[in-house]
Amino acid sequence: MSNLSLKNKLLLLAILPLTLLLISLMASSYYLEYQNQQQNFVSFKTKLIADKESLLATEVEIGRQIINYELAKGTKEDAKNALRDLTFGKDGYFFIYDTKGVSIFHALLGDAIEGQNKIAMTDPNGKKIIVGLLEQARQGGGAFYYDFQKPNTTGLVEKMGYAAMVPGTDWMLGTGAYMDDIEAELTKYQATIQAHMNEKVTTLLLIALFWVMLTVFFALIAANNMVKPIQN
């Protein structure tokens, strides 16, 4: 620095503090914005999951009312028949198991599974699917997560199952929804957040560049005014 001219030293003294200040402000602003966006992401994910669980709870309650209505005026077969063609969304359907884990009714698989005891059925991670759903149902109704093969696909997808007991019977009525649509929404939301962050970084860089250039301009004028009398 001793080899620098007086003019350059004055410029450096003017620009360096501003540059450090701008870098500090940009880093702080980016960090705070990142933390805020992460909190928004978590809140958005929590809301999506809560909304899906609420929707499944409503569907199961509708199914229970249908069963109660059919049992009051007919037989268990009438109740099952009423549910068989009742689907919702792209892959939503009802299933019924008794408290021992025997499949009473399955709208999708039908005779291929009905009458079989599936209490030991697990997903690839070792989760006992029917046991978990029965536990939630006995507690008044709730969600249980497991991996399952989605219809018309070859891979496993995380699924939210929801089950509740049918009053006056040993039946557990359940349904479920795959979580890949939520993952797609989260991916889209994450991309939006990243785009917003990139725009903010670009804006901050442009603002910083403007102030640095403005500082250099006025510093040059000030340095010239200070150096000239000394040179003279």
Tab-separated table of C-alpha atoms in Angstrom, residues 88-92 150:
chain	number	residue	atom	x	y	z
A	88	PHE	CA	-63.202	-39.728	-5.579
A	89	GLY	CA	-60.345	-38.012	-7.340
A	90	LYS	CA	-58.062	-40.009	-9.623
A	91	ASP	CA	-57.344	-42.890	-7.268
A	92	GLY	CA	-59.494	-42.495	-4.161
A	150	LYS	CA	-49.867	-46.356	-6.846
